[in-house]
Coordinates of C-alpha atoms in Angstrom, one line a residue:
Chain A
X1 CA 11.8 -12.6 -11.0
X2 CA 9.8 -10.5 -8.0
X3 CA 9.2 -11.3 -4.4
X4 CA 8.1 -14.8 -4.6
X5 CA 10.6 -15.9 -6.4
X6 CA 13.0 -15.0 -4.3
X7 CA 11.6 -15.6 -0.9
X8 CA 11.8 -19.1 -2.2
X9 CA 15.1 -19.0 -3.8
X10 CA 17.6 -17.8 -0.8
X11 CA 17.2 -18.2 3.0
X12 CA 17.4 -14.2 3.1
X13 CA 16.3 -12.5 -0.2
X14 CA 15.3 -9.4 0.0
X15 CA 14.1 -7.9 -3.5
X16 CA 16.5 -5.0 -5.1
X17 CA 14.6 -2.4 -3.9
X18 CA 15.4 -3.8 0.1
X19 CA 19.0 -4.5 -1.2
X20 CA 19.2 -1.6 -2.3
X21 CA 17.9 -0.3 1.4
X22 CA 19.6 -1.9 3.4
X23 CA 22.8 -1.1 1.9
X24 CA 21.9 2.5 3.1
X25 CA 21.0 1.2 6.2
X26 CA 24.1 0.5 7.1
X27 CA 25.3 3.5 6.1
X28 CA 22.9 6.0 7.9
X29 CA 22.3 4.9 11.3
X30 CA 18.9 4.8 12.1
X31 CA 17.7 6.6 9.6
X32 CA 13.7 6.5 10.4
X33 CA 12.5 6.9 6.9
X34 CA 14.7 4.0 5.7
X35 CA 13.7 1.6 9.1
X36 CA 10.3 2.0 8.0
X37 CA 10.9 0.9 4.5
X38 CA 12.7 -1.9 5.1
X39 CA 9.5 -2.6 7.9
X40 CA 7.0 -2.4 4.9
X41 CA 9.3 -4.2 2.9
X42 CA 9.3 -7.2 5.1
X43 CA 5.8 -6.9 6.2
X44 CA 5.1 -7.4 2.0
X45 CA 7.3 -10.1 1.5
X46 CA 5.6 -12.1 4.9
X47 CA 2.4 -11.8 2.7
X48 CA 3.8 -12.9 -0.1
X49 CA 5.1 -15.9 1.9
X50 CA 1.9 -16.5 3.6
X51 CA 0.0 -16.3 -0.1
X52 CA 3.0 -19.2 -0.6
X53 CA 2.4 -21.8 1.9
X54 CA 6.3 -21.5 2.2
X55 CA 6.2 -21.2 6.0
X56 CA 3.5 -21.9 9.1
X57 CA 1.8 -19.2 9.5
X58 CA 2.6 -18.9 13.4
X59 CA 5.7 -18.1 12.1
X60 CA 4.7 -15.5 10.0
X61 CA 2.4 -13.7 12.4
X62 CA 4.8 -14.1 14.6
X63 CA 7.2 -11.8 12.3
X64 CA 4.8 -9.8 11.6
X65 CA 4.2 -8.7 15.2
X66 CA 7.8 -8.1 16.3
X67 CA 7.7 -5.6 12.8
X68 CA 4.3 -3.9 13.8
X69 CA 5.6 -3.0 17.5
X70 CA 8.9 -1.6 15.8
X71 CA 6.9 0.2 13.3
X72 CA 5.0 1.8 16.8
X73 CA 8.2 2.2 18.5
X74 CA 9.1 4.4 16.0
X75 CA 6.1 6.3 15.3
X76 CA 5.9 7.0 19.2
X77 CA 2.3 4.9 19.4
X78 CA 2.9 2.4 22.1
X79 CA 1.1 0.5 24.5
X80 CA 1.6 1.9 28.5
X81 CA -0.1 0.9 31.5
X82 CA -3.4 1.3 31.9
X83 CA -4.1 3.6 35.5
X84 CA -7.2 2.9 36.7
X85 CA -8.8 6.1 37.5
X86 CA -10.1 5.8 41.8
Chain B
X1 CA -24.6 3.4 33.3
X2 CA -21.9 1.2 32.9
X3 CA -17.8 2.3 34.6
X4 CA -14.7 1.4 32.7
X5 CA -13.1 2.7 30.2
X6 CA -14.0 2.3 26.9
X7 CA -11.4 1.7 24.1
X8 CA -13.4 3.4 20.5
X9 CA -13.6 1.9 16.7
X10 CA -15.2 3.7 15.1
X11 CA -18.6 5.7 14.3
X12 CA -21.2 4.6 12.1
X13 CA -25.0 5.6 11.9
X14 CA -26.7 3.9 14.1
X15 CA -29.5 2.0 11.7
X16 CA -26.3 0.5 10.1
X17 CA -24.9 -0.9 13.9
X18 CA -25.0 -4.9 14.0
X19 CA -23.4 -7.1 16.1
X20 CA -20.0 -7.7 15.8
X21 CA -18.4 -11.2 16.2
X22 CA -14.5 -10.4 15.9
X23 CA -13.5 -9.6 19.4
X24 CA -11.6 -6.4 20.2
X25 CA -8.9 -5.0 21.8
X26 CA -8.0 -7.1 25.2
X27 CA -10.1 -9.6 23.8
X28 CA -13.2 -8.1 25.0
X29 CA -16.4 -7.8 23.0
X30 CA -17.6 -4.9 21.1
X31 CA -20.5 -3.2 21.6
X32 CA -22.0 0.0 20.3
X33 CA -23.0 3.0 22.3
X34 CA -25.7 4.7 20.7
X35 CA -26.5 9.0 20.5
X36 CA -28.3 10.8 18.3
X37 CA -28.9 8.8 15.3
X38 CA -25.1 7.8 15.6
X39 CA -23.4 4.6 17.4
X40 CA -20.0 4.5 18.5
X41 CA -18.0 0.7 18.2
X42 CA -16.4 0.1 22.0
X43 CA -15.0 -2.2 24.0
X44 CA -14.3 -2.4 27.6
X45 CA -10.6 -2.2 28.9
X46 CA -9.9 -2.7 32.2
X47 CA -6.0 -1.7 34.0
X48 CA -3.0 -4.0 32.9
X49 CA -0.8 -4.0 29.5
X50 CA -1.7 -4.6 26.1
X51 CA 0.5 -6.7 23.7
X52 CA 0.5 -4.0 21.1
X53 CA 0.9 -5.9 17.4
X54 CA -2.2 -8.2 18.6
X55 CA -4.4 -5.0 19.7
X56 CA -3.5 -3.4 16.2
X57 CA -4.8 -6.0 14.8
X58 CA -7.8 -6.5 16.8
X59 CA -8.3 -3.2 16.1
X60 CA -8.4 -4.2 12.2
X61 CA -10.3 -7.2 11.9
X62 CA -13.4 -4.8 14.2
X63 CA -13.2 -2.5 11.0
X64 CA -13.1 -4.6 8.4
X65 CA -16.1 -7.0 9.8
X66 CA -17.9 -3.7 10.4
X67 CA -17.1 -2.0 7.0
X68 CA -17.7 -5.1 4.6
X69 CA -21.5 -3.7 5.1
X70 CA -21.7 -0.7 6.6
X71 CA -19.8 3.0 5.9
X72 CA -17.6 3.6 9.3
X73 CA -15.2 6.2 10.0
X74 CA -12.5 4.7 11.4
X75 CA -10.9 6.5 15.1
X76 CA -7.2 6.4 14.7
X77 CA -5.7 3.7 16.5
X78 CA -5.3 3.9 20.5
X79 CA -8.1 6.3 21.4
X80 CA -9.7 5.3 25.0
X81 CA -12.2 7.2 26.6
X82 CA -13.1 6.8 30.1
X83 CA -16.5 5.7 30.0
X84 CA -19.7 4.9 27.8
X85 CA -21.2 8.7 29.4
X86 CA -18.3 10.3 27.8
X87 CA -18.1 8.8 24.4
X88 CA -22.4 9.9 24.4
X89 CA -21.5 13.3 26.1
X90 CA -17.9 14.3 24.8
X91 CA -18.0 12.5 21.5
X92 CA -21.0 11.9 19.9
X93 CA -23.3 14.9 21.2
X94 CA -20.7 17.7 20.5
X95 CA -19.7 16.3 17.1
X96 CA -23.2 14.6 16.0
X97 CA -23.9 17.0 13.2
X98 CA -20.4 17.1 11.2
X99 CA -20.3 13.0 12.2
X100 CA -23.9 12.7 10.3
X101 CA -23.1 14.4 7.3
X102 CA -19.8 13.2 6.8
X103 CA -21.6 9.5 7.1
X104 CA -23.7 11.2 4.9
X105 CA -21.6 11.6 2.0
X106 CA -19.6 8.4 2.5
X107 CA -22.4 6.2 2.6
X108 CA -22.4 3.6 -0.8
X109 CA -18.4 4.5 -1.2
X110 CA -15.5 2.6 0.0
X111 CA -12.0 3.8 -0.4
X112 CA -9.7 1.8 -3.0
X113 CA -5.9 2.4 -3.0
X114 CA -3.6 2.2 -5.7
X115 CA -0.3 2.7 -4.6
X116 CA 3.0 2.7 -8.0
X117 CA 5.9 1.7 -7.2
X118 CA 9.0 2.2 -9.5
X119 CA 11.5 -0.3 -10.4
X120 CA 14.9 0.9 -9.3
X121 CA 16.8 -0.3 -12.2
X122 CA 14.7 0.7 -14.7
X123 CA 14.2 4.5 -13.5
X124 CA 17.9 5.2 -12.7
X125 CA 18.4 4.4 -16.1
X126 CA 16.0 6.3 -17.9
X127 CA 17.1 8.8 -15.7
X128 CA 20.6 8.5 -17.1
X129 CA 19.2 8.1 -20.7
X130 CA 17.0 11.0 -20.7
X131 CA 19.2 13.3 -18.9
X132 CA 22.8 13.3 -20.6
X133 CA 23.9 16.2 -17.8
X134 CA 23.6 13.7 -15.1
X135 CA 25.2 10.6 -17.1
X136 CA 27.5 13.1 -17.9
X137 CA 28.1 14.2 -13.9
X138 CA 28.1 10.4 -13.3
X139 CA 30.9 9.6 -15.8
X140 CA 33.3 12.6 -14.4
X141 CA 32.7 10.9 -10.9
X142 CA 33.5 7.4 -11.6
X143 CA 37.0 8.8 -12.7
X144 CA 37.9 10.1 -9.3
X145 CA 38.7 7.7 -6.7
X146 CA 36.3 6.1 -4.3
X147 CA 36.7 7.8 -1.3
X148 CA 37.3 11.4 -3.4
X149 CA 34.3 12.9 -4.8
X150 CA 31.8 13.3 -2.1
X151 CA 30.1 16.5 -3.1
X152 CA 30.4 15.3 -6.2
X153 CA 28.1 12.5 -5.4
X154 CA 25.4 14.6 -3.5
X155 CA 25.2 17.4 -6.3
X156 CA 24.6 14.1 -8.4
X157 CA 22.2 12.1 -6.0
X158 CA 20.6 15.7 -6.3
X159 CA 20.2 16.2 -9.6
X160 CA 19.1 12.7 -10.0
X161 CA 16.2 12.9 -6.8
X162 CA 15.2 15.7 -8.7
X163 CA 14.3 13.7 -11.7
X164 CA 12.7 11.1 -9.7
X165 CA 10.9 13.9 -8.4
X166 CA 9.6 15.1 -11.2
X167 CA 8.8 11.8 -12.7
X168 CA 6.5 11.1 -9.8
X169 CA 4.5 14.0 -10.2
X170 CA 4.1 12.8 -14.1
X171 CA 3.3 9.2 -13.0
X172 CA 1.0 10.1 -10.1
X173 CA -0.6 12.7 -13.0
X174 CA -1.2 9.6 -15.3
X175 CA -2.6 7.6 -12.8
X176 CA -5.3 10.3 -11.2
X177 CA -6.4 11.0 -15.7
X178 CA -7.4 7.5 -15.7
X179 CA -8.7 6.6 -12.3
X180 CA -10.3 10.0 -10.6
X181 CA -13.1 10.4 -13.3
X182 CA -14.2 7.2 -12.1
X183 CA -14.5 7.3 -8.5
X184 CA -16.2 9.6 -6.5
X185 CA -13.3 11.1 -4.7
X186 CA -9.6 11.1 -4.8
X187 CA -6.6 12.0 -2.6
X188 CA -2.7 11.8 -3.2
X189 CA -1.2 10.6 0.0
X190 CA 2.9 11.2 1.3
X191 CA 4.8 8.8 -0.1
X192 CA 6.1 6.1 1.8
X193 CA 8.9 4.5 0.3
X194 CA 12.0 5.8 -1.7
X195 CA 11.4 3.7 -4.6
X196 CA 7.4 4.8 -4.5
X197 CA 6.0 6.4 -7.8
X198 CA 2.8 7.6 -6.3
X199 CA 0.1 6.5 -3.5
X200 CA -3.3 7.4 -4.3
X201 CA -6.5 7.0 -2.1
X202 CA -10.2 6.7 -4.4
X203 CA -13.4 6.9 -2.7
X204 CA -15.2 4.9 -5.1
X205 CA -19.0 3.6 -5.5
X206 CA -19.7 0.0 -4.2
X207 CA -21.6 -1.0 -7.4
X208 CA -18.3 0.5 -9.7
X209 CA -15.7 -1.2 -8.3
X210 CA -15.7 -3.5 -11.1
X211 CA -15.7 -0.7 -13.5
X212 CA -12.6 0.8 -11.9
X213 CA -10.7 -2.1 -11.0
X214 CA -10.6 -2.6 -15.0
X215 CA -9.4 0.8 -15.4
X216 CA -6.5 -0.2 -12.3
X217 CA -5.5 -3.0 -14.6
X218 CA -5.9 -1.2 -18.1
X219 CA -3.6 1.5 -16.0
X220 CA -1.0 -1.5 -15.0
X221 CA -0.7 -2.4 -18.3
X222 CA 0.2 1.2 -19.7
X223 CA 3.0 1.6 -17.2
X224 CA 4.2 -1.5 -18.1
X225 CA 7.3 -2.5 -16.2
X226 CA 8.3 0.5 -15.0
X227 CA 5.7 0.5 -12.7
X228 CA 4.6 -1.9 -10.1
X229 CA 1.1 -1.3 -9.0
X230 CA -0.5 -2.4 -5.9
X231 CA -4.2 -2.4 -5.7
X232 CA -6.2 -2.6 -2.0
X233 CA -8.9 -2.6 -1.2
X234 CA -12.2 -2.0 0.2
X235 CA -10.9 -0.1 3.1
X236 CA -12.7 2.1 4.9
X237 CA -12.9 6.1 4.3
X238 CA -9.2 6.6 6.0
X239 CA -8.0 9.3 3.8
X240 CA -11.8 10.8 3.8
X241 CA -12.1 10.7 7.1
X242 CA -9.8 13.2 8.5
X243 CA -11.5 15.0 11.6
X244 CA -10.1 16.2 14.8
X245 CA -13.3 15.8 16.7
X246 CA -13.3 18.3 20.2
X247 CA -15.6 18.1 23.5
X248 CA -17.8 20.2 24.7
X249 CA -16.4 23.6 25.4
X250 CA -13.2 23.0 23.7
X251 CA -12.4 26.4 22.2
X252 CA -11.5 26.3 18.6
X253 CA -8.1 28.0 17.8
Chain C
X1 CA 10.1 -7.5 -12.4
X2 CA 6.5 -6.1 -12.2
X3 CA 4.7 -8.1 -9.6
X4 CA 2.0 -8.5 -12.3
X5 CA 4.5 -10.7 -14.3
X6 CA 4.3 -12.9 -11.3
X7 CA 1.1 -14.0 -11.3
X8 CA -1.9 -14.6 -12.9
X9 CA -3.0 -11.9 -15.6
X10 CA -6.7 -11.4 -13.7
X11 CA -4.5 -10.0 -10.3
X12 CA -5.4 -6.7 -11.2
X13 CA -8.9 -7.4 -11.9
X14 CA -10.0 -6.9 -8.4
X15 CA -8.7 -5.3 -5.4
X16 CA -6.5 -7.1 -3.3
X17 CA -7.9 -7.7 0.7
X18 CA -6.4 -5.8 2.8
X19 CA -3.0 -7.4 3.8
X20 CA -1.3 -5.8 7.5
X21 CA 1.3 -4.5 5.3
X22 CA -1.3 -2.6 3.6
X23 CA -3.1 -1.1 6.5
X24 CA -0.5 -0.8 8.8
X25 CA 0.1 3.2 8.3
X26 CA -3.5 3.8 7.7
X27 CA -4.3 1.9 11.3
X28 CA -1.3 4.1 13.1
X29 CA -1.5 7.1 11.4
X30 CA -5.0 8.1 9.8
X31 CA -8.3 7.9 10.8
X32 CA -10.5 10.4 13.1
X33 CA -8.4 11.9 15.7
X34 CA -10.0 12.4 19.5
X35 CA -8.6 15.7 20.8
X36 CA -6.5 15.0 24.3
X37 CA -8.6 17.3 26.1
X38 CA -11.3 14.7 25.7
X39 CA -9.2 11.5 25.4
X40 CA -8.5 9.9 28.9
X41 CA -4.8 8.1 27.0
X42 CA -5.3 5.6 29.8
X43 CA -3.4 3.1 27.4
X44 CA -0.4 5.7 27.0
X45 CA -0.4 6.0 23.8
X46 CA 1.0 9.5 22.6
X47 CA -0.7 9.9 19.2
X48 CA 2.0 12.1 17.7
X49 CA 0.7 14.3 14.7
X50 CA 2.4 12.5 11.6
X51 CA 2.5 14.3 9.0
X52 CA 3.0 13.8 5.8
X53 CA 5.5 11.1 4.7
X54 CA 7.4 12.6 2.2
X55 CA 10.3 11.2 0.5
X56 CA 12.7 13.9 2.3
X57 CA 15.3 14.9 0.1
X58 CA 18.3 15.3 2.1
X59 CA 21.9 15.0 1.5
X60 CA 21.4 10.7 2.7
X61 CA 18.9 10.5 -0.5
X62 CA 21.0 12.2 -2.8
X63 CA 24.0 10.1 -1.3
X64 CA 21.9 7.2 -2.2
X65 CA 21.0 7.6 -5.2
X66 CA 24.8 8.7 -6.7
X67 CA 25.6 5.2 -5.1
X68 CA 23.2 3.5 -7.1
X69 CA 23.8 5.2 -10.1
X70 CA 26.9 4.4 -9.7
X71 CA 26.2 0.8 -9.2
X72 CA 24.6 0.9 -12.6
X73 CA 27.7 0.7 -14.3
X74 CA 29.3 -1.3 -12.2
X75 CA 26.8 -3.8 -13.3
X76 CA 27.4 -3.1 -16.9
X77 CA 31.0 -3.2 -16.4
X78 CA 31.8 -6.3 -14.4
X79 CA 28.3 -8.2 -15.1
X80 CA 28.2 -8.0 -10.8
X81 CA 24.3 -9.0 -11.1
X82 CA 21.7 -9.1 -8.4
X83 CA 23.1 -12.0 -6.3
X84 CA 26.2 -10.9 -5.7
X85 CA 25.0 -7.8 -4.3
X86 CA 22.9 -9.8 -2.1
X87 CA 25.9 -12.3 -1.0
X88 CA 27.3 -9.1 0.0
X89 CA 24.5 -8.6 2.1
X90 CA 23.5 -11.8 3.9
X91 CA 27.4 -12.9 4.4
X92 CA 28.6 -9.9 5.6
X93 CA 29.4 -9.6 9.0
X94 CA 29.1 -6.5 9.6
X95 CA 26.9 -5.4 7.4
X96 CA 24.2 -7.5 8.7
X97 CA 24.5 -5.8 12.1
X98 CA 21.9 -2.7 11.9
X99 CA 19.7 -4.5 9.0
X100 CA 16.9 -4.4 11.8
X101 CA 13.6 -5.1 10.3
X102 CA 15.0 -7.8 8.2
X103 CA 17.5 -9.7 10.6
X104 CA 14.7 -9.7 12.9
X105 CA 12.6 -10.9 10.0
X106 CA 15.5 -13.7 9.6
X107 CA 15.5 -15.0 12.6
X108 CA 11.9 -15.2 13.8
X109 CA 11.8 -17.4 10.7
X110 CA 15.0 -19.7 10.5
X111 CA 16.4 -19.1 13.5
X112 CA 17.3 -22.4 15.3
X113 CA 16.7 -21.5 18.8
X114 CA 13.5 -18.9 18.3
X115 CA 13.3 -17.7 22.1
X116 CA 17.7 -17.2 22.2
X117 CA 17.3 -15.3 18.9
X118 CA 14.4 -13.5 19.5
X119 CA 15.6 -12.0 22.6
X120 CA 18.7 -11.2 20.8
X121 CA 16.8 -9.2 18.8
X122 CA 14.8 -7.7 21.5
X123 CA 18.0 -6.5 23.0
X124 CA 19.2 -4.8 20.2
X125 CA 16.0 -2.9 19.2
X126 CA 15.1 -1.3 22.3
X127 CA 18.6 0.9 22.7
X128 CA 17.6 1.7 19.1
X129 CA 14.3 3.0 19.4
X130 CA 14.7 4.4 23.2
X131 CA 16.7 7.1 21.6
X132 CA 14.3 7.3 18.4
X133 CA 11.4 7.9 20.1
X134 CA 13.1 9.9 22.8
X135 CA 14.0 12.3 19.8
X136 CA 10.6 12.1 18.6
X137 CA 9.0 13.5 21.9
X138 CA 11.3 16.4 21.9
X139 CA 10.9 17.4 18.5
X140 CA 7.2 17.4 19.1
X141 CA 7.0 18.9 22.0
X142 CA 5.8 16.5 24.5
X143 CA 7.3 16.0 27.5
X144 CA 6.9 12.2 28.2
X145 CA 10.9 11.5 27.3
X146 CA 11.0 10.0 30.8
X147 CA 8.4 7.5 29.9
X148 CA 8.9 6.4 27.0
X149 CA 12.0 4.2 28.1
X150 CA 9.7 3.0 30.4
X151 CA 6.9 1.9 27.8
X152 CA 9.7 0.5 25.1
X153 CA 11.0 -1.9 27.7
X154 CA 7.3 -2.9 29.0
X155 CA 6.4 -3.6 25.5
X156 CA 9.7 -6.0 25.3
X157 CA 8.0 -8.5 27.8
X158 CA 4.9 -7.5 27.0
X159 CA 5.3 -8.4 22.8
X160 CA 7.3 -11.7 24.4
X161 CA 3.4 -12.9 26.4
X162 CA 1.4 -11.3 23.3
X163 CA 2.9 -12.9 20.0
X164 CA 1.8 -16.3 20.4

């Protein structure tokens, strides 16, 4: 049916539309436009999966970070040292 | 005055500042440094590193505690200053008239997003249905062998992004009729998916929110299934808010 | 497959709180910018100028959608539905290699041993996106290439203290 449905349905289920990304994925390597869809794709279906109770949200947010720091990887915003200025 | 760095929020008029109880990037609390009718939302960070994907959202849950009463322009994420002095005498000083009145106007309005998205299936085959040149591209193509073809297939990807192309300008057309006359503001923002139809930022009075979220729905059901709509909201003024803000002396090019 | 069809009819009746997934490009890319001149970036952060996100069309997106056209009667012709396409995905061996976002999505989440996987996946990303954003500092000019190997492996351990 949509998201929910198939978060709960398969141990991996990404809808059609990431399906239908990843396959291009694979293809293209490291296409950014196409790493960040499948980012926002996940980071939706971790919301979904939250609005579930399907797993402990630990978990989640825990998923949700590593995606959020590739998401910055990507886009160049990062976290660096702090220098103190003497 | 007070040393240290200063990691910065966001700006809001200063009658509107109250205490904020979400704590902020590094886990330190946020204060507000006050100029001219204006406060700026800061927090203290000292030297070390910062576990990005929790500062992001620190960085989030100070806006959205702050904006659930008050109108704040949002500072893009990351933006350190190197002391309380500076963000008076770099930031707020320099910039306090443009700051004011875009407060000004913003003030009562929150932004609502209402992002389309197409289903895949149902596109690529109204595509195909409504344009027999491309089914008819598609059909000498599936005659060749697999690994023969290639330009074949982009000329047909081609033809067929530029039907999705033009379908999106029709479907974000649609959606800014019905929504725009109710809100006080509108932008179209870059899409940011393949399958997106259209992404569309509304600055919209507080008191009409019910008024257009009706109109979001009455809008869902005319697309129907082709569309998938995703409604957020109340954010605050991101895509209204777009300033490059300069210190004193900076020349302007 | 609307998402409305999903759930209850009042979804759309008001506007959804802000999820991450929301916000996310907002947060990273919007918002008022600080010029350098007066930014001390003590946290490193190299604000790049994004601009607009446009659904480039290049020869990968016409590529992609010929394929699924293509797919389209594939489906008609040989009833191949949705989860045999996905089989194909989440069996394949080496198709699941460069899935990124979502293997890492997989394993944070069923993973057995969550520290083994997790630094699997660590491993893998950073040789990704050192040359990404490598690429992105020289097409924007900036000349922090040398650093920003430096600040993707610091935010490896650094994501490994933060996310719990």
């Amino acid at each position: 049916m949509g998201l929910i449905t198939g978060l709960l349905t398969l141990p991996l289920a990404p809808v059609r539309g990431t399906v239908w990304l990843a396959e291009r994925i694979q293809e293209q390597a490291e296409a950014e436009m196409y790493d960040e869809d499948a980012i926002r794709q996940s980071l939706l279906e971790l919301e979904a999966a939250r609005e579930t109770g399907v797993m402990d949200e630990r978990e989640i947010a825990a998923a949700e970070d590593e995606l959020i720091e590739r998401l910055m990887m990507i886009r160049g915003v990062g976290e660096g040292e702090i220098d103190g200025r003497e | 005055m007070s040393e240290g760095s200063v990691y910065v929020y966001g700006v809001l008029k200063a009658q509107a500042a109250k205490s904020v109880s979400s704590s902020g990037v590094a886990s330190a609390p946020v204060r507000d440094v006050q100029h001219d009718g204006l406060a700026a939302l800061v927090s203290t960070v000292e030297g070390g590193a910062l576990a990005a994907a929790r500062e992001v959202r620190a960085h989030w849950k100070v806006l959205e505690e702050t904006s659930a009463s008050a109108t704040v322009l949002p500072v893009r994420f990351g933006t350190v200053l190197e002391s309380e002095d500076a963000v008076r005498s770099t930031l707020l000083e320099p910039n306090a008239e443009r700051l004011s009145s875009l407060l000004d106007e913003l003030d009562g309005r929150v932004q609502l997003t209402v992002k389309g998205g197409y289903d895949e299936e149902l596109l690529l085959r109204a595509v195909m249905r409504e344009a027999p040149a491309i089914a008819a591209m598609n059909d000498d193509l599936r005659r060749l062998p697999q690994d023969a073809g290639y330009y074949g297939r982009i000329r047909l990807g081609e033809a067929v992004a530029a039907e999705v192309d033009r379908r999106r300008e029709q479907d974000t057309g649609l959606a800014l009729d019905r929504l725009a006359p109710l809100a006080a503001g509108s932008r179209s923002e870059a899409l940011s998916a393949a399958d997106a139809a259209f992404n569309l930022a509304f600055l919209v009075e507080r008191d009409r929110i019910d008024g257009f979220s009706k109109a979001v729905a009455e809008l869902a059901r005319e697309f129907g299934e082709r569309v998938t709509i995703r409604y957020v909201g109340p954010l605050p003024p991101y895509s209204f808010a777009e300033m490059e803000l300069t210190g004193p002396g900076a020349k302007w090019d | 497959m609307a998402i409305a069809q999903a759930t209850p009819r009042g979804y759309l009746e008001r506007p959804r709180p802000s999820g991450l997934a929301d916000v996310i490009d907002v947060i990273l890319d919007k918002g008022l910018v600080i010029d350098a001149y007066i930014r001390v970036s003590l946290i490193g952060i190299e604000i790049l100028t994004i601009d607009a996100r446009i659904v480039i069309a290049s020869v990968d997106t016409y590529l992609r959608f010929a394929e699924a056209v293509g797919r389209l009667d594939l489906r008609e012709d040989e009833s191949q539905g949705l989860p045999e396409l996905m089989e194909s995905v989440t069996s394949g061996g080496s198709k699941s290699k460069t899935q990124g976002a979502l293997e890492g999505v997989k394993e944070t989440l069923f993973g057995g041993d969550e520290e083994e996987e997790e630094e699997e996946e660590k491993e893998k990303a950073p040789s990704r996106s050192r040359s990404r954003s490598r690429s992105r500092s020289s097409s924007s000019g900036s000349s922090s290439s040398g650093s920003s190997s430096k600040r993707s492996s610091s935010s490896r351990s650094r994501s490994r203290k933060g996310s719990s």
